[in-house]
Short mmCIF file of N, CA and C in Angstrom, two decimals:
data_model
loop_
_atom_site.label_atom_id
_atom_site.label_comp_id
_atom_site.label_asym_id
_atom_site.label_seq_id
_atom_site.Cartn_x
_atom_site.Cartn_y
_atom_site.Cartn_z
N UNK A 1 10.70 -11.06 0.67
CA UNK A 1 10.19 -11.47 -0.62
C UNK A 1 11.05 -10.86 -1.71
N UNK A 2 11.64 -11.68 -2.89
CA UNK A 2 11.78 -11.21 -3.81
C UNK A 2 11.18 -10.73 -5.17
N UNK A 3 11.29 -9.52 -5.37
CA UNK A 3 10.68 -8.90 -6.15
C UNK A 3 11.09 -8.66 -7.69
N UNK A 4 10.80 -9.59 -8.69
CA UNK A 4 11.54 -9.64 -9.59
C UNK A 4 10.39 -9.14 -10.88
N UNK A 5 9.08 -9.77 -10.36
CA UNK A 5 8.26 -9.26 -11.76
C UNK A 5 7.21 -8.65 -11.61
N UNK A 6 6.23 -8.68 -12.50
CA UNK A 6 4.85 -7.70 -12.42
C UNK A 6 4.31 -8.06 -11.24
N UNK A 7 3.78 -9.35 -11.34
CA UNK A 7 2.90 -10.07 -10.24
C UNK A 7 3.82 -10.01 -9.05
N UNK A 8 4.70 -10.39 -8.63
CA UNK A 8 5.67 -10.42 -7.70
C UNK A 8 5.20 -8.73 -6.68
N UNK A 9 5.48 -7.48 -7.52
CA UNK A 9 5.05 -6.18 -6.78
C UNK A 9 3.55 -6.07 -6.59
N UNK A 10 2.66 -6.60 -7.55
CA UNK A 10 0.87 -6.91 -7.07
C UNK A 10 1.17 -7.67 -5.34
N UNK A 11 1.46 -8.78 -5.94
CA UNK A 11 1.71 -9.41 -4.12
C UNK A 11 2.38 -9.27 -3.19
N UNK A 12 3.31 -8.81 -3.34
CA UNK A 12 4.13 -7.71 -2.04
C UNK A 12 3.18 -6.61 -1.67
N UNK A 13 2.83 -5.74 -2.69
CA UNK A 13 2.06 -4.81 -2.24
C UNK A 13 1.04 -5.21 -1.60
N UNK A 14 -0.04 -6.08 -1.57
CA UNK A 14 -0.96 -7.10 -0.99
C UNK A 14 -0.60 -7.26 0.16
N UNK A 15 0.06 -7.68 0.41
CA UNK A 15 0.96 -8.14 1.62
C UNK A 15 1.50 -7.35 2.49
N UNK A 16 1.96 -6.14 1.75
CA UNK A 16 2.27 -4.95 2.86
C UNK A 16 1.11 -4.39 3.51
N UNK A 17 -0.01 -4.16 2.52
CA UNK A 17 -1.15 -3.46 3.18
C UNK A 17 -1.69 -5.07 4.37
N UNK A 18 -1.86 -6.00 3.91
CA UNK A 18 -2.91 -6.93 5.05
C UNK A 18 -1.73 -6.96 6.47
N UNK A 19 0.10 -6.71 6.39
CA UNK A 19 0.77 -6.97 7.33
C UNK A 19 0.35 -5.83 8.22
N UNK A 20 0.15 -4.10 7.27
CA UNK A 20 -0.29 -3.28 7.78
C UNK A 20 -1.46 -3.22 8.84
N UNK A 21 -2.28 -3.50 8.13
CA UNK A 21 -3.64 -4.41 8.84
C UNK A 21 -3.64 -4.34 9.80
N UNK A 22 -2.57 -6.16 10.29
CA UNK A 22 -2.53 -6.53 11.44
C UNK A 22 -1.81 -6.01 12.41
N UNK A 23 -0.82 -4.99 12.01
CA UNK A 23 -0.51 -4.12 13.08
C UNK A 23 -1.18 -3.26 13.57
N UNK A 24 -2.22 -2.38 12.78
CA UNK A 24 -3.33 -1.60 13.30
C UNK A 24 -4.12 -2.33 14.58
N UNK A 25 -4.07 -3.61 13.87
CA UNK A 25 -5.14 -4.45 14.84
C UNK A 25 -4.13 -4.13 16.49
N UNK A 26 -3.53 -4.71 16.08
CA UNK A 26 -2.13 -4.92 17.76
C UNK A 26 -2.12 -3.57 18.39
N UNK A 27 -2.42 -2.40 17.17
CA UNK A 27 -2.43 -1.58 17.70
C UNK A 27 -3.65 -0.89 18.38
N UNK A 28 -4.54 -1.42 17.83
CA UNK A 28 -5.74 -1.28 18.39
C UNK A 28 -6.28 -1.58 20.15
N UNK A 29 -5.01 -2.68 20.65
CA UNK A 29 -5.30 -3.10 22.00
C UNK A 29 -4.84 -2.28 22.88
N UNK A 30 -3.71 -1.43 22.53
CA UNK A 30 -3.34 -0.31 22.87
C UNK A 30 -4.33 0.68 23.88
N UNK A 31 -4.26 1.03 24.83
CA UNK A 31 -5.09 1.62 24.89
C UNK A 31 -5.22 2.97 25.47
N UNK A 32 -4.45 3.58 25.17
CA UNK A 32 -4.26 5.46 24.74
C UNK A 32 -4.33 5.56 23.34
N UNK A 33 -4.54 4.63 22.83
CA UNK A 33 -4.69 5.05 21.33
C UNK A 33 -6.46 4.96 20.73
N UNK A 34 -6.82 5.91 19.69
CA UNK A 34 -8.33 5.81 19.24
C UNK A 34 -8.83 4.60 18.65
N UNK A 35 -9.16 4.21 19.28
CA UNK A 35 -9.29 2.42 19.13
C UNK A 35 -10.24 2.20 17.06
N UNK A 36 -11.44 3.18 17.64
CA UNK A 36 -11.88 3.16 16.17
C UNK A 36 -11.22 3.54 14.84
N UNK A 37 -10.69 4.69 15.11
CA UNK A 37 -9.81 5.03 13.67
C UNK A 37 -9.02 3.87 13.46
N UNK A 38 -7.91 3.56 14.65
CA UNK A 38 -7.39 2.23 14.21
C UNK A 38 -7.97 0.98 13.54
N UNK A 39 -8.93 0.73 14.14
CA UNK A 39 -9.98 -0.05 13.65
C UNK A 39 -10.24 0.14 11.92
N UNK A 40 -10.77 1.42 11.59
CA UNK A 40 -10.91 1.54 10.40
C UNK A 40 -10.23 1.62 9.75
N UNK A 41 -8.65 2.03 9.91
CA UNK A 41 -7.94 1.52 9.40
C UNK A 41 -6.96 0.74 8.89
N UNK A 42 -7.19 0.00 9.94
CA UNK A 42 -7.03 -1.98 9.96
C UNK A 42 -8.40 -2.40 8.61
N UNK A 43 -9.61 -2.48 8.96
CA UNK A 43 -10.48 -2.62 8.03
C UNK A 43 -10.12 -2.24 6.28
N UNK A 44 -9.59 -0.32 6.30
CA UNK A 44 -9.22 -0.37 5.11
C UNK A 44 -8.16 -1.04 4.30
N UNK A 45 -7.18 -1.14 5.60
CA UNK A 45 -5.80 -2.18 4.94
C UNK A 45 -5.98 -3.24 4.21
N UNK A 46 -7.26 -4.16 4.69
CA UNK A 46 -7.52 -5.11 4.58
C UNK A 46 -8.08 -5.63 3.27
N UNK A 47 -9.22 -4.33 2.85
CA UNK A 47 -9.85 -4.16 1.73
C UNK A 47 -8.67 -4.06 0.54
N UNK A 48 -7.85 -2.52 0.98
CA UNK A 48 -7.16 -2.39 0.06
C UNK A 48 -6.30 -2.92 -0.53
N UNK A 49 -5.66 -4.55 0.13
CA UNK A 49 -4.68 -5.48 -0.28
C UNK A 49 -5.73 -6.45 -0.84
N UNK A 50 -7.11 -6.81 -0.55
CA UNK A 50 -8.28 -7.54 -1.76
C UNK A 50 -8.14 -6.77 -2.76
N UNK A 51 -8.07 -5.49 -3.20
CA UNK A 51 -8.12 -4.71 -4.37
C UNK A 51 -6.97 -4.86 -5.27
N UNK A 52 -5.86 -4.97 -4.35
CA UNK A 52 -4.52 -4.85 -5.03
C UNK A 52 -4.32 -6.35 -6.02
N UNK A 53 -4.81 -7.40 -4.74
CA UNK A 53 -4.95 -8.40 -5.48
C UNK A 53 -5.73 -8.83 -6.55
N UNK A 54 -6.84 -7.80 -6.70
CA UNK A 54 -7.74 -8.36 -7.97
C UNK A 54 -6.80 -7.85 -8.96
N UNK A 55 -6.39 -6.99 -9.13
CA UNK A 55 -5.60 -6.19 -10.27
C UNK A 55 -4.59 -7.27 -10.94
N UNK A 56 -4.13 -8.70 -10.38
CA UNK A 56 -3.21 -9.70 -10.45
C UNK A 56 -4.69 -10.38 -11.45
N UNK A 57 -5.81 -10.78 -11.17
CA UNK A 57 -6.62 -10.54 -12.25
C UNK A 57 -7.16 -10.32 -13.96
N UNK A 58 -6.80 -8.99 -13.34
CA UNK A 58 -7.07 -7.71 -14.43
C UNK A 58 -5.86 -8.22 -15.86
N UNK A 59 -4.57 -8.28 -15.39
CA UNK A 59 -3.40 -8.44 -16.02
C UNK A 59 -3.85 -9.62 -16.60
N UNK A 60 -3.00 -9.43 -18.03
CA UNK A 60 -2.52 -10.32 -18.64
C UNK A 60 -1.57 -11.41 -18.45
N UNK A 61 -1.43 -12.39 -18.54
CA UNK A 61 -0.36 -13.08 -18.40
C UNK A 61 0.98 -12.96 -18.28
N UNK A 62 1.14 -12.36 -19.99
CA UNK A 62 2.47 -12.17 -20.13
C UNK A 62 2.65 -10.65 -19.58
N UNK A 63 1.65 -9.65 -18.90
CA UNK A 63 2.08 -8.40 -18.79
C UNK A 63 2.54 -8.85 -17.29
N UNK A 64 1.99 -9.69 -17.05
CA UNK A 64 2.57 -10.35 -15.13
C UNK A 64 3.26 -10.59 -15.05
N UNK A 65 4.15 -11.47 -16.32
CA UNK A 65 5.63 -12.05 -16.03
C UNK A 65 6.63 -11.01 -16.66
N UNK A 66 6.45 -9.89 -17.15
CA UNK A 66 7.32 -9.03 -17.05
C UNK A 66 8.22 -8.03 -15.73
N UNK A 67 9.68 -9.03 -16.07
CA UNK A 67 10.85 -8.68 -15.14
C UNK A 67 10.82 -7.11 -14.98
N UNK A 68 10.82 -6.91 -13.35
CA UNK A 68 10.84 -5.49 -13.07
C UNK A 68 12.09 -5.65 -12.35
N UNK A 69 13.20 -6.65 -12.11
CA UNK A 69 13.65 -6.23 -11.25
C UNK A 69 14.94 -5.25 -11.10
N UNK A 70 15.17 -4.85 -13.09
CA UNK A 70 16.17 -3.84 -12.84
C UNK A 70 15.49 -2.27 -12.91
N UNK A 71 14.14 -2.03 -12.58
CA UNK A 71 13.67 -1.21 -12.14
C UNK A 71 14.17 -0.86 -10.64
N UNK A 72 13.65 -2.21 -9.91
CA UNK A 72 13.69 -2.03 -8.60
C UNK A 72 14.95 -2.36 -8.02
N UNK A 73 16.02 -2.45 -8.59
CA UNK A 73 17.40 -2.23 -8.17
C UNK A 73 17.95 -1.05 -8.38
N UNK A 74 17.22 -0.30 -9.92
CA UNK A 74 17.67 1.21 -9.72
C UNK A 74 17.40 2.28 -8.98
N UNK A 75 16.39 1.60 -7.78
CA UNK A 75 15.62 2.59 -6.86
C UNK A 75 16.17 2.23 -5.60
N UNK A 76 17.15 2.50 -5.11
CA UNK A 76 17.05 2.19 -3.67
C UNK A 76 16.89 2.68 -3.35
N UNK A 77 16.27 3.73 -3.10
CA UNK A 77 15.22 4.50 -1.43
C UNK A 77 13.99 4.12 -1.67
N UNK A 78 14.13 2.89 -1.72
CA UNK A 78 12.38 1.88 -1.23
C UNK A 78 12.74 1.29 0.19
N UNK A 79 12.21 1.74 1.09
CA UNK A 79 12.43 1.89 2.62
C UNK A 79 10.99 0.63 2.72
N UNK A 80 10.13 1.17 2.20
CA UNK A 80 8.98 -0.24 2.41
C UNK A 80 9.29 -1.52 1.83
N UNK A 81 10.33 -2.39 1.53
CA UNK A 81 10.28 -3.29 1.16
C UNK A 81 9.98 -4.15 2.47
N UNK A 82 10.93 -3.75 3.83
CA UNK A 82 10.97 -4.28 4.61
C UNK A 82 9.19 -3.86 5.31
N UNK A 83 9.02 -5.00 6.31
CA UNK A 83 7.44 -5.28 7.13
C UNK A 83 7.02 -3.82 7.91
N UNK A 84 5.95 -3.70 7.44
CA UNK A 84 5.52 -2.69 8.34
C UNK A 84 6.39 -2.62 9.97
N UNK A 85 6.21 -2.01 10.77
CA UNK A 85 6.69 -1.86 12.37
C UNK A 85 5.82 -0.80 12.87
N UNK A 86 5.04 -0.75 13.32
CA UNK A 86 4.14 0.43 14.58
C UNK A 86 4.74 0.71 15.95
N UNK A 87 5.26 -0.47 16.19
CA UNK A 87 5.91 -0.57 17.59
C UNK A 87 6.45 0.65 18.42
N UNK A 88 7.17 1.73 17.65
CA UNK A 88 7.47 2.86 18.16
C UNK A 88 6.60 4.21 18.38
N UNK A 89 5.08 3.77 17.56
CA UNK A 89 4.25 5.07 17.25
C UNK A 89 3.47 4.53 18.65
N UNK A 90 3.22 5.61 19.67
CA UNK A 90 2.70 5.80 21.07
C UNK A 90 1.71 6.77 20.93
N UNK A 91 1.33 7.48 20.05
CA UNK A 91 0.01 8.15 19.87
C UNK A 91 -0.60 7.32 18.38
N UNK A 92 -1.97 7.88 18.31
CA UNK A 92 -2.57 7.15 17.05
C UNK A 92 -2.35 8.23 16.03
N UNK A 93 -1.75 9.58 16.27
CA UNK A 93 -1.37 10.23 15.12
C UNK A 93 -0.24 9.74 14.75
N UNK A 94 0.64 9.45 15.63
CA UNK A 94 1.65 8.86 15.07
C UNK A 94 1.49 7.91 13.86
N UNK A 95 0.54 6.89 14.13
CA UNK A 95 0.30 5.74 13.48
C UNK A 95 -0.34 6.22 12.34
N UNK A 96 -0.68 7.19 12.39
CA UNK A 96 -1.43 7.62 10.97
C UNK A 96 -0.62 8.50 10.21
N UNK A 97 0.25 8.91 10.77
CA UNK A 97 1.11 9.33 10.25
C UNK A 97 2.06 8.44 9.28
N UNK A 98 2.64 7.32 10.14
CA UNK A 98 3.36 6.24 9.83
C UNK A 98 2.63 5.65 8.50
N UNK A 99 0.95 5.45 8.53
CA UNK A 99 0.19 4.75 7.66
C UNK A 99 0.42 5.70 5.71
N UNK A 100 0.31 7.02 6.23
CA UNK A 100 0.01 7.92 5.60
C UNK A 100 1.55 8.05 4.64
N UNK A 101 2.54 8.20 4.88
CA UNK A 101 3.72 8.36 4.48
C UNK A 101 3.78 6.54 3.89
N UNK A 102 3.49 5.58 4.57
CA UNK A 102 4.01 4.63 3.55
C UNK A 102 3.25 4.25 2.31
N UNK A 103 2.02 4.93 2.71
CA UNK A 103 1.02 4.70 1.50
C UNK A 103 1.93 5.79 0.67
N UNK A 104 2.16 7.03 0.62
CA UNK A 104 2.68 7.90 -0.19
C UNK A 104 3.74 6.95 -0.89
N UNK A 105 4.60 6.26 -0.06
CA UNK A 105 5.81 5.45 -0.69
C UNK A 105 5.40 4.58 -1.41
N UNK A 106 4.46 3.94 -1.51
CA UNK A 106 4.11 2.98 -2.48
C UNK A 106 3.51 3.77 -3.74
N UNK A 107 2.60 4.96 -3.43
CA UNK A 107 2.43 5.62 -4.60
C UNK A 107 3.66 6.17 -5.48
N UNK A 108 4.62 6.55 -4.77
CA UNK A 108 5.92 6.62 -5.49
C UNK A 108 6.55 5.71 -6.68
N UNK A 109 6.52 4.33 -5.75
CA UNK A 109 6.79 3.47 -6.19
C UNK A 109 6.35 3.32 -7.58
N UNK A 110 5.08 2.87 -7.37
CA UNK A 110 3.95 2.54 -8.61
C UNK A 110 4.27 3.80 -9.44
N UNK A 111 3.85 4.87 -9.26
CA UNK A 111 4.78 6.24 -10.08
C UNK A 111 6.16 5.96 -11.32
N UNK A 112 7.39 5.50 -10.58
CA UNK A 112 8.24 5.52 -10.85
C UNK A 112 8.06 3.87 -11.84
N UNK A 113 7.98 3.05 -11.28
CA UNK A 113 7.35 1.98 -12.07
C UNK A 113 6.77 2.27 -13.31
N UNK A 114 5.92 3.30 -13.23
CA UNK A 114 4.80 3.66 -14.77
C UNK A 114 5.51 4.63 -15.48
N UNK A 115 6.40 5.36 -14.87
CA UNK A 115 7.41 5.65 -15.66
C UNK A 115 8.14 4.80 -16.54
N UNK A 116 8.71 4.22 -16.53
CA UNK A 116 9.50 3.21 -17.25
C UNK A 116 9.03 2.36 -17.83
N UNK A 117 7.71 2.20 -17.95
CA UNK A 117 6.63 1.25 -18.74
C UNK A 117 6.82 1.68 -20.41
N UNK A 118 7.07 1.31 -21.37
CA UNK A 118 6.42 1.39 -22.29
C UNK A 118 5.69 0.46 -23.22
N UNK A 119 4.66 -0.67 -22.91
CA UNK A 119 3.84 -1.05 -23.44
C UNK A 119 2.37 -1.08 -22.73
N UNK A 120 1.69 -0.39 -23.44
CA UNK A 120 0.19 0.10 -23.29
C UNK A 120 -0.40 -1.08 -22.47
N UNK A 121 -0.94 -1.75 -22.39
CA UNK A 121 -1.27 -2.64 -21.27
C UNK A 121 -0.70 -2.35 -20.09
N UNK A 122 0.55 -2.49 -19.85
CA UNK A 122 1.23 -2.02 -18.71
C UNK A 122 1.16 -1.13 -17.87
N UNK A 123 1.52 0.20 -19.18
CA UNK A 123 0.86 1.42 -18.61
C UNK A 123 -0.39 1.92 -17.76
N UNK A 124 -1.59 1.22 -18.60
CA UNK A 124 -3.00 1.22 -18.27
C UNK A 124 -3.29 0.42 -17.04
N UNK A 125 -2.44 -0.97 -16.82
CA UNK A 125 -2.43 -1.66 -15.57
C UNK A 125 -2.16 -0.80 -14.51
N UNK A 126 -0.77 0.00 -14.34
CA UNK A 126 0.00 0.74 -13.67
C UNK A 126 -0.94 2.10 -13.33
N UNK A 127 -1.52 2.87 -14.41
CA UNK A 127 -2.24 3.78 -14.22
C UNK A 127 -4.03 3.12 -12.85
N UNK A 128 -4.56 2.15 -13.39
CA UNK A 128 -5.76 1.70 -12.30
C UNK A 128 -4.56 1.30 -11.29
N UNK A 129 -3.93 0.73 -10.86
CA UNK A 129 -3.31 0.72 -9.43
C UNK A 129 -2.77 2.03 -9.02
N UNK A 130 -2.54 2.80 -9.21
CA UNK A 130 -1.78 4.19 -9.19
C UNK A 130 -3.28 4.86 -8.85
N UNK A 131 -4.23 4.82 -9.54
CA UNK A 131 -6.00 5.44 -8.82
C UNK A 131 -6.30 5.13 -8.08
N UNK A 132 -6.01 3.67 -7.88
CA UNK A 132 -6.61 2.96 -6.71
C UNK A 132 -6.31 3.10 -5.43
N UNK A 133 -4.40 3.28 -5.72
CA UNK A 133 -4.12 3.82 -4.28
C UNK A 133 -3.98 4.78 -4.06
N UNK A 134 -4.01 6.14 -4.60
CA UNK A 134 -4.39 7.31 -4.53
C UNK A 134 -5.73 7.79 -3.77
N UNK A 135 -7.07 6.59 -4.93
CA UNK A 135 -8.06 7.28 -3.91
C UNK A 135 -8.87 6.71 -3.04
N UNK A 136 -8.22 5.45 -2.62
CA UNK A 136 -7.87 5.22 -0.73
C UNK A 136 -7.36 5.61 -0.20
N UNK A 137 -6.03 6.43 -0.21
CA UNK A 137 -5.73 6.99 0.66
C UNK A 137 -6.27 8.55 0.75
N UNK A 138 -7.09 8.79 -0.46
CA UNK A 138 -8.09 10.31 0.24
C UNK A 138 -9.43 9.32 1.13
N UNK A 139 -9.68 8.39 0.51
CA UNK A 139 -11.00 7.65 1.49
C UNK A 139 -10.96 7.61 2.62
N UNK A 140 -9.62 7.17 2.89
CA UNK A 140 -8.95 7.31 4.71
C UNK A 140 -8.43 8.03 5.64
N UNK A 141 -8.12 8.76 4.37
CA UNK A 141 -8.14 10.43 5.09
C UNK A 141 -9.22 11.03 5.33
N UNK A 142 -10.44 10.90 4.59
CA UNK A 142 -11.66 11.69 4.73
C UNK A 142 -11.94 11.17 6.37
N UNK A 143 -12.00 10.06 5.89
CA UNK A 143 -12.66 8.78 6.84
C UNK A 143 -11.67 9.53 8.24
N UNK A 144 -10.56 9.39 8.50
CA UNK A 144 -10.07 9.84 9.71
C UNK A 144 -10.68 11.12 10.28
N UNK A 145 -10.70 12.06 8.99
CA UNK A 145 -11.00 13.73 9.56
C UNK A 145 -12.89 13.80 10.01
N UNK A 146 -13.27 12.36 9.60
CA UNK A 146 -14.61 12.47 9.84
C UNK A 146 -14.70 11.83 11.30
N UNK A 147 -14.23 11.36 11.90
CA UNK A 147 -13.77 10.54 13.25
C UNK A 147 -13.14 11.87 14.06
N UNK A 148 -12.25 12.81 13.66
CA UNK A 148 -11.80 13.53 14.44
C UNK A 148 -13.10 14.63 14.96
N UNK A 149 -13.81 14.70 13.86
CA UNK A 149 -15.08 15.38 13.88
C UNK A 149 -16.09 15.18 15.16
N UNK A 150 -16.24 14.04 15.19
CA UNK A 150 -16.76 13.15 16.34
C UNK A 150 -16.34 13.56 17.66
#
């Protein structure tokens, strides 16, 4: 996908989390791996790319068609552009590991993005996605350490 404007990174990001998803799921058949955590967090992937997408919503028009893409040419260590892959993680820490670090990378992302914002709409857009995925990924962390509990 090319990533050229506001809306363009709303739906990639969408898209990374539901591709995420469905690898949890694949990974879920697995079976040395904790089938439920995977589970739940296939479930949260799922939610959290409905969320990402309401925020496409939230926006304004013209704050959507604002060109990001010499943002995102000045960043190349965006390693998530390309599709999720689980294929190599053989424990489910692994995979949560894997989950955990790319969520961090997208918070980066969005970070560095709201950096370079300067019109207030934008900002304020950038700031609720920047909460949002911040505090899903403590939700899913709780959520895991409450499963390990078990």
């Amino acid at each position: 996908m090319q990533i050229e404007q506001f809306s363009d990174i709303l739906e990639w990001t969408a898209n990374y989390h539901k591709a995420l998803a469905e690898q949890l799921y694949c990974c879920c058949k697995k079976t040395d791996l904790n089938k439920l955590v995977l589970d739940y967090l296939a479930m949260h992937e799922n939610h959290l790319s409905k969320l990402i997408l309401a925020f496409k919503n939230l926006g304004k028009t013209g704050e959507l068609d604002t060109y990001f893409v010499e943002y995102i040419n000045d960043k190349p260590d965006i390693p998530l552009l390309c599709p999720p892959n689980l294929d190599d993680c053989t424990t489910y820490e692994q995979v949560i590991e894997h989950v955990m670090k790319r969520h961090q990378q997208i918070i980066e992302l969005f970070s560095y993005l709201r950096k370079q914002m300067v019109v207030g709409h934008q900002i304020e857009l950038l700031d609720s996605i920047l909460e949002t995925e911040q505090q899903e990924i403590k939700i899913m962390a709780h959520g895991i350490n409450r499963a390990h509990e078990l």
